[in-house]
Short mmCIF file of C-alpha atoms and ligand atoms in Angstrom, two decimals:
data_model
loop_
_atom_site.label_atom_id
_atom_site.label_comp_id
_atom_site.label_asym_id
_atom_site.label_seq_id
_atom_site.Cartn_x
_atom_site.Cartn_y
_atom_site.Cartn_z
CA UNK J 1 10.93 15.50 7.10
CA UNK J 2 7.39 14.95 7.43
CA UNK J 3 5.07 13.58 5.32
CA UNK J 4 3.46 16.54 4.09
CA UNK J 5 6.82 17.67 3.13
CA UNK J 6 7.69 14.89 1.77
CA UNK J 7 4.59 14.71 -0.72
CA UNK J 8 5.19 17.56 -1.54
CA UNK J 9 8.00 16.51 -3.39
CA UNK J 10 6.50 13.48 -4.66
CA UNK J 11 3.41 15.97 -5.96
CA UNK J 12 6.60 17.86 -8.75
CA UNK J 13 8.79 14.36 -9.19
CA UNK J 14 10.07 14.43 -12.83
CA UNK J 15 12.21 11.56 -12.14
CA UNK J 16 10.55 9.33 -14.83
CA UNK J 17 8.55 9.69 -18.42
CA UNK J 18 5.16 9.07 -16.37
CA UNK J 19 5.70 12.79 -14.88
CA UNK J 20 5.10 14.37 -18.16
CA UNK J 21 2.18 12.32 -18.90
CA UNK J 22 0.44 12.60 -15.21
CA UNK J 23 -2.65 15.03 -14.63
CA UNK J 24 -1.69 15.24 -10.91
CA UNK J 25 0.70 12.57 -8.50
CA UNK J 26 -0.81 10.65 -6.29
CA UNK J 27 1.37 10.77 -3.20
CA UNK J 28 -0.70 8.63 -0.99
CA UNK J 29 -3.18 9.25 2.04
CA UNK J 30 -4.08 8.85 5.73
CA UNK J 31 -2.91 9.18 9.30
CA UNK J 32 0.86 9.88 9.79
CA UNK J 33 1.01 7.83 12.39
CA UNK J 34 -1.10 4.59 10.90
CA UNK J 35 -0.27 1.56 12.20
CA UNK J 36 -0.92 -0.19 9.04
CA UNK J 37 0.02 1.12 5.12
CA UNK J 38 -1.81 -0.54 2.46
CA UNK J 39 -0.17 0.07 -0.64
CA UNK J 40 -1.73 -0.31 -4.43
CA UNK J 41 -0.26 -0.72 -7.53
CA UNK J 42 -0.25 3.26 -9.19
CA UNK J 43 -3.11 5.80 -9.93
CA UNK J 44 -5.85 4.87 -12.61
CA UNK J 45 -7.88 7.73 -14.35
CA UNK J 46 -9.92 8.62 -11.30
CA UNK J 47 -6.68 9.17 -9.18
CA UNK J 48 -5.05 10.80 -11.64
CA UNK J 49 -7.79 13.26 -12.15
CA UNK J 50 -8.07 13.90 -8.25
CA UNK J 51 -4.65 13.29 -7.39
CA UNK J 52 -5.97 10.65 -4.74
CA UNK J 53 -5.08 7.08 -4.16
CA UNK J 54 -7.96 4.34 -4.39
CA UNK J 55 -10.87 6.92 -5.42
CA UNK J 56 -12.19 5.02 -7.94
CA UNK J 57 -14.08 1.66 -8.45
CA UNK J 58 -11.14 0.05 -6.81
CA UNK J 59 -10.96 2.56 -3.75
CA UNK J 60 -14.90 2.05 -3.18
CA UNK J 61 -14.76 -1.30 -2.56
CA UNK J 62 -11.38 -1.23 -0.63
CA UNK J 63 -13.35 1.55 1.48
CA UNK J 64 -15.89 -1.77 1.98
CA UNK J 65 -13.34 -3.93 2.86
CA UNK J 66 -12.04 -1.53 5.82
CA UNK J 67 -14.79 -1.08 7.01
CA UNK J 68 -15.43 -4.65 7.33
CA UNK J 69 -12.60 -4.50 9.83
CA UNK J 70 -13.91 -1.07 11.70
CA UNK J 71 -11.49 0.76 9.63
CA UNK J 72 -11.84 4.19 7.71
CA UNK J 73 -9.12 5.88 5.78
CA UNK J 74 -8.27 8.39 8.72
CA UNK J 75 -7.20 5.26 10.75
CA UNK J 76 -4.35 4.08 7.96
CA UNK J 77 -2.49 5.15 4.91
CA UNK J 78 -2.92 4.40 1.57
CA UNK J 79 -0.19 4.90 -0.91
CA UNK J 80 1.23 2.86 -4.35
CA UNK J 81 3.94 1.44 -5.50
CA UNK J 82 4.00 4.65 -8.27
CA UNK J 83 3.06 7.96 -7.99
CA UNK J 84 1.96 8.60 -11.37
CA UNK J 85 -0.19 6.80 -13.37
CA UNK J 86 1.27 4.90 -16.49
CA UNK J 87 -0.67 5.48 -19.54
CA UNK J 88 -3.86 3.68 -20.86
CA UNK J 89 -3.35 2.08 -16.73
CA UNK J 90 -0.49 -0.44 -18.26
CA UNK J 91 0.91 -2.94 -16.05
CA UNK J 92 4.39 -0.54 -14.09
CA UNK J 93 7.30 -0.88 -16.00
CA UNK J 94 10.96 -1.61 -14.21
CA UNK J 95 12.52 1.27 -14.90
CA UNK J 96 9.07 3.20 -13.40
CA UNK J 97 9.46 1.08 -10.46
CA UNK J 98 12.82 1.76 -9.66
CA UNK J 99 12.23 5.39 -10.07
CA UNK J 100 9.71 5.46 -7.48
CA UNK J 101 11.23 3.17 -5.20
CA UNK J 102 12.94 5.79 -3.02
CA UNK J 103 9.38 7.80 -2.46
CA UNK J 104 7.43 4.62 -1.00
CA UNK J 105 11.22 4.19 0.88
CA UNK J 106 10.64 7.56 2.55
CA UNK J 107 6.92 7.55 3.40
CA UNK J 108 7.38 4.19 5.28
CA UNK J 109 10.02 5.49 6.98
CA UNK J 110 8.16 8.53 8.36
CA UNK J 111 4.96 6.83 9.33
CA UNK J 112 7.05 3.81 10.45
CA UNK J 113 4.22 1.70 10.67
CA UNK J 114 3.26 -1.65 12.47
CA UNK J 115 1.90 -3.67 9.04
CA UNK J 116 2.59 -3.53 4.99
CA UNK J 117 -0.60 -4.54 3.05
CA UNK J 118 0.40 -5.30 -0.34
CA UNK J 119 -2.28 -5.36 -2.51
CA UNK J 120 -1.99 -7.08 -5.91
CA UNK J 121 1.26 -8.29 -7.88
CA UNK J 122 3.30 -5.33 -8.13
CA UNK J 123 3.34 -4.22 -4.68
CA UNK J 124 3.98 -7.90 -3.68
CA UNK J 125 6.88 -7.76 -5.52
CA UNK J 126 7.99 -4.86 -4.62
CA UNK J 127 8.53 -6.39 -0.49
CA UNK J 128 8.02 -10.17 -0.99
CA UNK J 129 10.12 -10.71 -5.00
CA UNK J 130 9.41 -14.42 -5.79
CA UNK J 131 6.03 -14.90 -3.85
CA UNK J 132 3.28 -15.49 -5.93
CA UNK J 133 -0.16 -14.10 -5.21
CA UNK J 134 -2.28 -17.64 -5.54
CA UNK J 135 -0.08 -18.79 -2.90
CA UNK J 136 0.82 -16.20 -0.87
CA UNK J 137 -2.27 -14.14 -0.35
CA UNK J 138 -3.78 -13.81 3.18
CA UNK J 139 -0.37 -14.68 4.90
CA UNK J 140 1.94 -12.87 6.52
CA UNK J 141 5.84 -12.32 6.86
CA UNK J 142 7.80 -10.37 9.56
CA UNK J 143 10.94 -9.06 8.42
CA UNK J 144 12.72 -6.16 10.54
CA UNK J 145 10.22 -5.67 12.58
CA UNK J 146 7.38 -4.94 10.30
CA UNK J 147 4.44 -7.55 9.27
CA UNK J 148 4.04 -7.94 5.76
CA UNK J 149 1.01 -8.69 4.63
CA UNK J 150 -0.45 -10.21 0.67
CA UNK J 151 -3.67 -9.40 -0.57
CA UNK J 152 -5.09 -9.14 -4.37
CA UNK J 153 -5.72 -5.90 -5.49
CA UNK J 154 -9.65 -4.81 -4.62
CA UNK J 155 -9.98 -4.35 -8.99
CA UNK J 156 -9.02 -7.93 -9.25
CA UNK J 157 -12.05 -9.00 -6.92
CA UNK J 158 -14.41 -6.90 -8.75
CA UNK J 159 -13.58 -7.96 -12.20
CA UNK J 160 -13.38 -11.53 -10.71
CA UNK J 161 -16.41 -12.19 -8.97
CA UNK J 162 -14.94 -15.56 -6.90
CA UNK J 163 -12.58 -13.65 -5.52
CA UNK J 164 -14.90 -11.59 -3.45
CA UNK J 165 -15.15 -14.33 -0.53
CA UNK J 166 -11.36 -14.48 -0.40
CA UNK J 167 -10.36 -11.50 -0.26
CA UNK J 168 -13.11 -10.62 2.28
CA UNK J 169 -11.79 -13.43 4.28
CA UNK J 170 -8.34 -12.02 3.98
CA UNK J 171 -9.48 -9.03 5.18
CA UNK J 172 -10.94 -10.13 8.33
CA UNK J 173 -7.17 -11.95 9.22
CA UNK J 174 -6.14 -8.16 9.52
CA UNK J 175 -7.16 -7.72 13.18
CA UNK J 176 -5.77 -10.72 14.74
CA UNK J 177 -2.72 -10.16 13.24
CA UNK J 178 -2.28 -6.62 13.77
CA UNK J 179 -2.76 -7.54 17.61
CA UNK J 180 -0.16 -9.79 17.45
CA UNK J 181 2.07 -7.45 16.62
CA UNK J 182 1.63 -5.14 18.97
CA UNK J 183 2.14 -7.93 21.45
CA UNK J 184 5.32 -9.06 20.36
CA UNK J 185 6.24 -5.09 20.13
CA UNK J 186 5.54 -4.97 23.59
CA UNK J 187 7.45 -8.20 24.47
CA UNK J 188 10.51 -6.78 23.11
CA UNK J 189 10.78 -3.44 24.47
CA UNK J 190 12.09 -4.26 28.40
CA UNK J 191 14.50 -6.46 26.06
CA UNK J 192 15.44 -3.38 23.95
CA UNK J 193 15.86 -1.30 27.11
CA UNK J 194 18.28 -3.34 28.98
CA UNK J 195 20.13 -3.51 25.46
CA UNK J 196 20.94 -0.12 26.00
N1 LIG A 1 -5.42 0.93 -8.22
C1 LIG A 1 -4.28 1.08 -7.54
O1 LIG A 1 -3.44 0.19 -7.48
N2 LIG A 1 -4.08 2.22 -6.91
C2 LIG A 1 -4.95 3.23 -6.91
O2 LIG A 1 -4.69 4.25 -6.28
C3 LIG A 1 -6.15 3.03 -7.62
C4 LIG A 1 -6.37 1.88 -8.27
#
């Protein structure tokens, strides 16, 4: 399937209450074959609206933080942990989350990409369940192959003013990391070949 096809789908899910509340889903954006996904907690009003992740406040200053990096949103995708967004923007309940797993399953699987950014609580744990974000923020984990990375959520820097500076600085680890992926991909493919 490809992704297209696939948000598609996402764009007439019914498969929880938020479907019948939604203006439009917010399937997620970018280049098919990004190396690296960021991926949000679910649509606010502006997303909703557009049916667009990150278009809002939020999504202007993570377009700042990319580019801090030489990044634009043709270069990676940008999805969230739910499609829909909950009413009045309350926190994602379990039962939403579980719902939605099996879409954010799918698109990772098609773009298959190098590096997870999770950005805020929810989509940290949705990959990394018992991290906390104080702690766990601008580090990374490699499991099956893919680096995950934890960031706070761009809204949490703008409605917390000292947060700026970190993650800016969290930001800026991206690069260097993302590198060292590709290295160790490249390590291990003469190994995967004589596997086989
Ligand atoms: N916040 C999110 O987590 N996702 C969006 O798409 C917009 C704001």
């Amino acid at each position: 399937m490809t992704l297209a096809e696939l948000n598609e789908q996402i764009s007439v899910c019914q498969d929880c209450e938020l479907g019948r509340y939604r203006t439009k889903a917010v399937p997620g954006e970018g280049a098919e074959e990004a190396e690296i996904v960021f991926i949000g907690e679910a649509p606010g009003w502006h997303e909703d609206q557009q049916g667009r992740p990150f278009v809002g406040p939020a999504g202007q200053y993570l377009d700042q933080l990319l580019s801090l990096i030489g990044l634009g949103r043709k270069d990676v995708y940008i999805s969230n942990v739910l499609k829909c967004r909950p009413p009045q923007n309350r926190d994602p309940l379990p039962n939403e989350m579980k719902a939605c797993q099996r879409w954010l399953d799918q698109q990772l699987e098609v773009i298959s990409p190098r590096m997870v950014v999770t950005l805020g609580r929810y989509s940290l744990a949705r990959f990394l369940p018992g991290e906390t974000i104080g702690k766990a923020h601008g580090t990374a984990r490699r499991v099956g192959g893919i680096i995950y990375y934890v960031m706070y959520h761009p809204a949490a820097a703008l409605h917390q003013q000292s947060l700026r500076k970190t993650i800016e600085e969290d930001m800026l680890k991206i690069p260097r990391l993302l590198a060292e992926a590709e290295e160790i991909a490249e390590e291990s493919k003469p190994q995967q070949l004589t596997m086989f």
